[in-house]
């Protein structure tokens, strides 16, 4: 997938350490990358922490709704054995933000985009996700009517979320990663700040030889 809003850079670095660690220490020469995006972040040896320690400000998480749990995985294999979004991302983020006095990054108020890709049925997954985030309202940027409530994490739903349902919410927790067609329909940036599409749908050069 290619983000139309910004030229996001996929993260490749990985360092082995226990995933259960709920805090991280940034290097002194740490640089925050406003265009850095960790694609399928949960496949890393250290989901979340590896991305944050390398300055990435956008993290992608694929989820399935399974037996009442929001499971983080790319496919439906072994869903009972996979961690939940709370275990792998939300609880560690909540603790880290508390430890940092309200920010994701220590001594820096740069916002983190948590891009949640809905892999199971869209409406039921959305509604379950919304209920989950009732316990994390203090860390997310959201809207109460037209009033914007600031937070260190912006949750961006991808994978074809139920846009009509989301835009009608009087209390809205999430932003939407739309399609290129949707982006051309003048949805407000307060609802749809990003649009993603398949690179091959628009470009013929695939990285080999000289770029035309």
Tab-separated table of C-alpha atoms in Angstrom:
chain	number	residue	atom	x	y	z
A	1	UNK	CA	0.000	0.000	0.000
A	2	UNK	CA	1.183	3.515	-0.794
A	3	UNK	CA	0.199	6.527	1.277
A	4	UNK	CA	-0.886	9.476	-0.841
A	5	UNK	CA	-0.539	12.009	1.945
A	6	UNK	CA	3.165	11.564	2.633
A	7	UNK	CA	6.065	9.509	1.227
A	8	UNK	CA	6.131	7.037	4.092
A	9	UNK	CA	9.295	5.056	4.625
A	10	UNK	CA	8.980	1.412	5.662
A	11	UNK	CA	11.032	0.275	8.624
A	12	UNK	CA	13.420	-2.633	8.197
A	13	UNK	CA	15.597	-2.548	11.314
A	14	UNK	CA	14.927	-5.055	14.088
A	15	UNK	CA	16.544	-5.756	17.454
A	16	UNK	CA	15.728	-8.873	19.495
A	17	UNK	CA	14.431	-8.198	23.007
A	18	UNK	CA	11.479	-9.359	25.099
A	19	UNK	CA	8.173	-8.113	23.663
A	20	UNK	CA	6.657	-8.026	27.144
A	21	UNK	CA	8.812	-5.027	28.122
A	22	UNK	CA	6.476	-2.080	28.713
A	23	UNK	CA	8.984	0.784	28.497
A	24	UNK	CA	11.863	1.880	26.310
A	25	UNK	CA	14.847	4.206	26.482
A	26	UNK	CA	15.686	6.454	23.551
A	27	UNK	CA	19.259	6.926	22.411
A	28	UNK	CA	20.795	10.346	22.964
A	29	UNK	CA	21.130	10.933	19.209
A	30	UNK	CA	17.544	9.869	18.594
A	31	UNK	CA	15.877	11.476	15.550
A	32	UNK	CA	12.102	11.519	15.050
A	33	UNK	CA	11.089	10.737	11.456
A	34	UNK	CA	7.808	12.488	10.558
A	35	UNK	CA	7.524	10.402	7.350
A	36	UNK	CA	8.581	7.109	8.941
A	37	UNK	CA	5.980	4.325	8.726
A	38	UNK	CA	6.398	0.828	10.181
A	39	UNK	CA	4.445	-1.415	7.788
A	40	UNK	CA	2.950	-4.550	9.423
A	41	UNK	CA	4.756	-3.542	12.583
A	42	UNK	CA	3.583	-6.612	14.540
A	43	UNK	CA	5.829	-8.870	12.408
A	44	UNK	CA	8.947	-7.303	13.982
A	45	UNK	CA	10.909	-8.970	16.746
A	46	UNK	CA	9.917	-6.047	18.963
A	47	UNK	CA	6.545	-4.668	17.836
A	48	UNK	CA	5.945	-1.019	18.768
A	49	UNK	CA	9.210	-0.491	20.654
A	50	UNK	CA	11.484	-1.053	17.682
A	51	UNK	CA	9.514	1.519	15.677
A	52	UNK	CA	9.469	4.113	18.451
A	53	UNK	CA	13.156	3.732	19.241
A	54	UNK	CA	13.955	4.403	15.586
A	55	UNK	CA	11.769	7.510	15.474
A	56	UNK	CA	8.902	6.165	13.404
A	57	UNK	CA	5.711	8.171	13.857
A	58	UNK	CA	3.265	5.875	12.032
A	59	UNK	CA	2.677	2.218	12.917
A	60	UNK	CA	0.434	-0.265	11.098
A	61	UNK	CA	-1.455	-2.975	12.982
A	62	UNK	CA	-3.723	-5.564	11.307
A	63	UNK	CA	-6.583	-6.864	13.465
A	64	UNK	CA	-9.225	-9.599	13.424
A	65	UNK	CA	-12.217	-9.735	15.736
A	66	UNK	CA	-12.138	-13.299	17.086
A	67	UNK	CA	-14.204	-14.668	19.967
A	68	UNK	CA	-14.625	-11.202	21.418
A	69	UNK	CA	-10.892	-10.395	21.255
A	70	UNK	CA	-9.171	-7.993	18.872
A	71	UNK	CA	-6.337	-10.176	17.578
A	72	UNK	CA	-3.229	-8.720	15.942
A	73	UNK	CA	-2.211	-10.729	12.873
A	74	UNK	CA	-2.056	-10.605	9.079
A	75	UNK	CA	-4.135	-13.734	8.437
A	76	UNK	CA	-6.579	-16.048	10.183
A	77	UNK	CA	-4.120	-18.830	11.054
A	78	UNK	CA	-3.859	-19.705	14.756
A	79	UNK	CA	-5.976	-16.777	15.961
A	80	UNK	CA	-6.302	-18.308	19.429
A	81	UNK	CA	-2.526	-18.140	19.846
A	82	UNK	CA	-2.005	-14.538	18.752
A	83	UNK	CA	-1.876	-11.491	21.067
A	84	UNK	CA	-4.574	-8.857	21.341
A	85	UNK	CA	-4.166	-5.208	20.369
A	86	UNK	CA	-4.362	-4.295	24.052
A	87	UNK	CA	-1.480	-6.606	24.959
A	88	UNK	CA	0.790	-5.705	22.077
A	89	UNK	CA	0.071	-1.986	21.605
A	90	UNK	CA	-2.492	-0.203	23.735
A	91	UNK	CA	-1.352	-1.189	27.228
A	92	UNK	CA	2.356	-0.561	26.465
A	93	UNK	CA	1.499	2.786	24.838
A	94	UNK	CA	-0.668	3.829	27.779
A	95	UNK	CA	2.107	3.077	30.265
A	96	UNK	CA	4.782	4.687	28.126
A	97	UNK	CA	2.746	7.876	27.711
A	98	UNK	CA	2.146	8.012	31.462
A	99	UNK	CA	5.865	7.514	32.151
A	100	UNK	CA	6.709	10.330	29.707
A	101	UNK	CA	4.260	12.755	31.290
A	102	UNK	CA	1.722	12.635	28.457
A	103	UNK	CA	3.770	12.113	25.294
A	104	UNK	CA	4.709	9.097	23.196
A	105	UNK	CA	8.282	10.289	22.719
A	106	UNK	CA	10.289	11.438	25.691
A	107	UNK	CA	10.635	15.244	25.821
A	108	UNK	CA	8.858	15.604	22.478
A	109	UNK	CA	5.146	16.066	21.750
A	110	UNK	CA	5.174	14.557	18.243
A	111	UNK	CA	1.966	12.623	17.707
A	112	UNK	CA	1.964	8.891	16.880
A	113	UNK	CA	-0.380	7.601	14.168
A	114	UNK	CA	-1.628	4.119	15.024
A	115	UNK	CA	-2.957	2.781	11.711
A	116	UNK	CA	-5.361	-0.075	12.500
A	117	UNK	CA	-6.236	-2.215	9.476
A	118	UNK	CA	-9.587	-4.010	9.843
A	119	UNK	CA	-9.195	-7.546	8.477
A	120	UNK	CA	-12.495	-9.085	9.653
A	121	UNK	CA	-16.079	-7.973	9.011
A	122	UNK	CA	-15.953	-4.195	9.057
A	123	UNK	CA	-18.955	-3.066	11.103
A	124	UNK	CA	-18.633	-5.617	13.915
A	125	UNK	CA	-14.867	-5.091	14.080
A	126	UNK	CA	-15.301	-1.321	14.196
A	127	UNK	CA	-17.909	-1.483	16.965
A	128	UNK	CA	-15.766	-3.845	19.045
A	129	UNK	CA	-12.714	-1.643	18.518
A	130	UNK	CA	-14.650	1.414	19.601
A	131	UNK	CA	-15.665	-0.352	22.816
A	132	UNK	CA	-12.047	-1.320	23.466
A	133	UNK	CA	-10.904	2.292	23.118
A	134	UNK	CA	-13.334	3.382	25.836
A	135	UNK	CA	-10.515	2.321	28.178
A	136	UNK	CA	-7.889	4.397	26.367
A	137	UNK	CA	-9.596	7.740	25.801
A	138	UNK	CA	-6.908	9.645	27.677
A	139	UNK	CA	-4.240	8.758	25.094
A	140	UNK	CA	-6.114	9.295	21.808
A	141	UNK	CA	-7.026	12.351	19.780
A	142	UNK	CA	-10.798	12.366	19.303
A	143	UNK	CA	-13.861	14.494	18.668
A	144	UNK	CA	-16.781	15.239	20.972
A	145	UNK	CA	-19.215	16.747	18.519
A	146	UNK	CA	-17.222	19.463	16.745
A	147	UNK	CA	-14.877	19.839	19.710
A	148	UNK	CA	-11.443	18.295	19.174
A	149	UNK	CA	-9.907	16.647	22.226
A	150	UNK	CA	-6.161	16.430	21.837
A	151	UNK	CA	-4.157	13.324	22.641
A	152	UNK	CA	-0.712	11.889	21.842
A	153	UNK	CA	-2.063	9.089	19.597
A	154	UNK	CA	-4.143	9.490	16.453
A	155	UNK	CA	-5.940	6.241	15.560
A	156	UNK	CA	-6.360	5.847	11.804
A	157	UNK	CA	-8.656	3.052	10.583
A	158	UNK	CA	-7.745	1.369	7.304
A	159	UNK	CA	-8.944	-1.626	5.286
A	160	UNK	CA	-12.334	-0.212	4.278
A	161	UNK	CA	-13.801	0.875	7.629
A	162	UNK	CA	-17.541	1.758	7.711
A	163	UNK	CA	-17.137	5.402	6.722
A	164	UNK	CA	-20.821	6.335	6.829
A	165	UNK	CA	-21.121	4.985	10.363
A	166	UNK	CA	-17.944	6.702	11.534
A	167	UNK	CA	-18.774	10.148	10.153
A	168	UNK	CA	-22.183	10.110	11.877
A	169	UNK	CA	-20.721	9.420	15.326
A	170	UNK	CA	-21.381	12.324	17.690
A	171	UNK	CA	-18.379	11.199	19.732
A	172	UNK	CA	-15.733	10.023	17.281
A	173	UNK	CA	-12.584	8.172	18.339
A	174	UNK	CA	-11.031	7.413	14.951
A	175	UNK	CA	-9.801	8.930	11.716
A	176	UNK	CA	-10.085	7.154	8.361
A	177	UNK	CA	-7.462	6.054	5.857
A	178	UNK	CA	-9.509	6.296	2.676
A	179	UNK	CA	-9.145	5.286	-0.934
A	180	UNK	CA	-7.962	7.649	-3.671
A	181	UNK	CA	-11.545	7.861	-4.966
A	182	UNK	CA	-12.795	8.824	-1.526
A	183	UNK	CA	-10.041	11.381	-1.082
A	184	UNK	CA	-11.199	13.134	-4.266
A	185	UNK	CA	-14.709	13.469	-2.785
A	186	UNK	CA	-13.622	16.300	-0.457
A	187	UNK	CA	-14.035	14.539	2.850
A	188	UNK	CA	-12.701	16.866	5.564
A	189	UNK	CA	-9.141	16.289	6.710
A	190	UNK	CA	-10.547	16.067	10.240
A	191	UNK	CA	-12.104	12.784	9.138
A	192	UNK	CA	-9.824	11.487	6.364
A	193	UNK	CA	-6.246	12.804	6.720
A	194	UNK	CA	-4.706	10.031	4.596
A	195	UNK	CA	-5.536	7.940	1.541
A	196	UNK	CA	-3.763	4.743	0.544
A	197	UNK	CA	-3.714	2.741	-2.656
A	198	UNK	CA	-1.803	0.037	-4.484
A	199	UNK	CA	1.364	1.517	-5.980
A	200	UNK	CA	1.011	-0.656	-9.090
A	201	UNK	CA	-2.359	0.884	-9.873
A	202	UNK	CA	-0.666	4.167	-10.721
A	203	UNK	CA	3.006	3.463	-11.491
A	204	UNK	CA	4.764	1.051	-13.836
A	205	UNK	CA	8.285	1.381	-12.384
A	206	UNK	CA	8.851	-1.311	-9.724
A	207	UNK	CA	12.274	-0.380	-8.429
A	208	UNK	CA	14.526	-2.000	-11.017
A	209	UNK	CA	16.649	0.000	-13.425
A	210	UNK	CA	16.579	3.741	-13.830
A	211	UNK	CA	13.558	5.568	-12.472
A	212	UNK	CA	11.659	7.219	-15.366
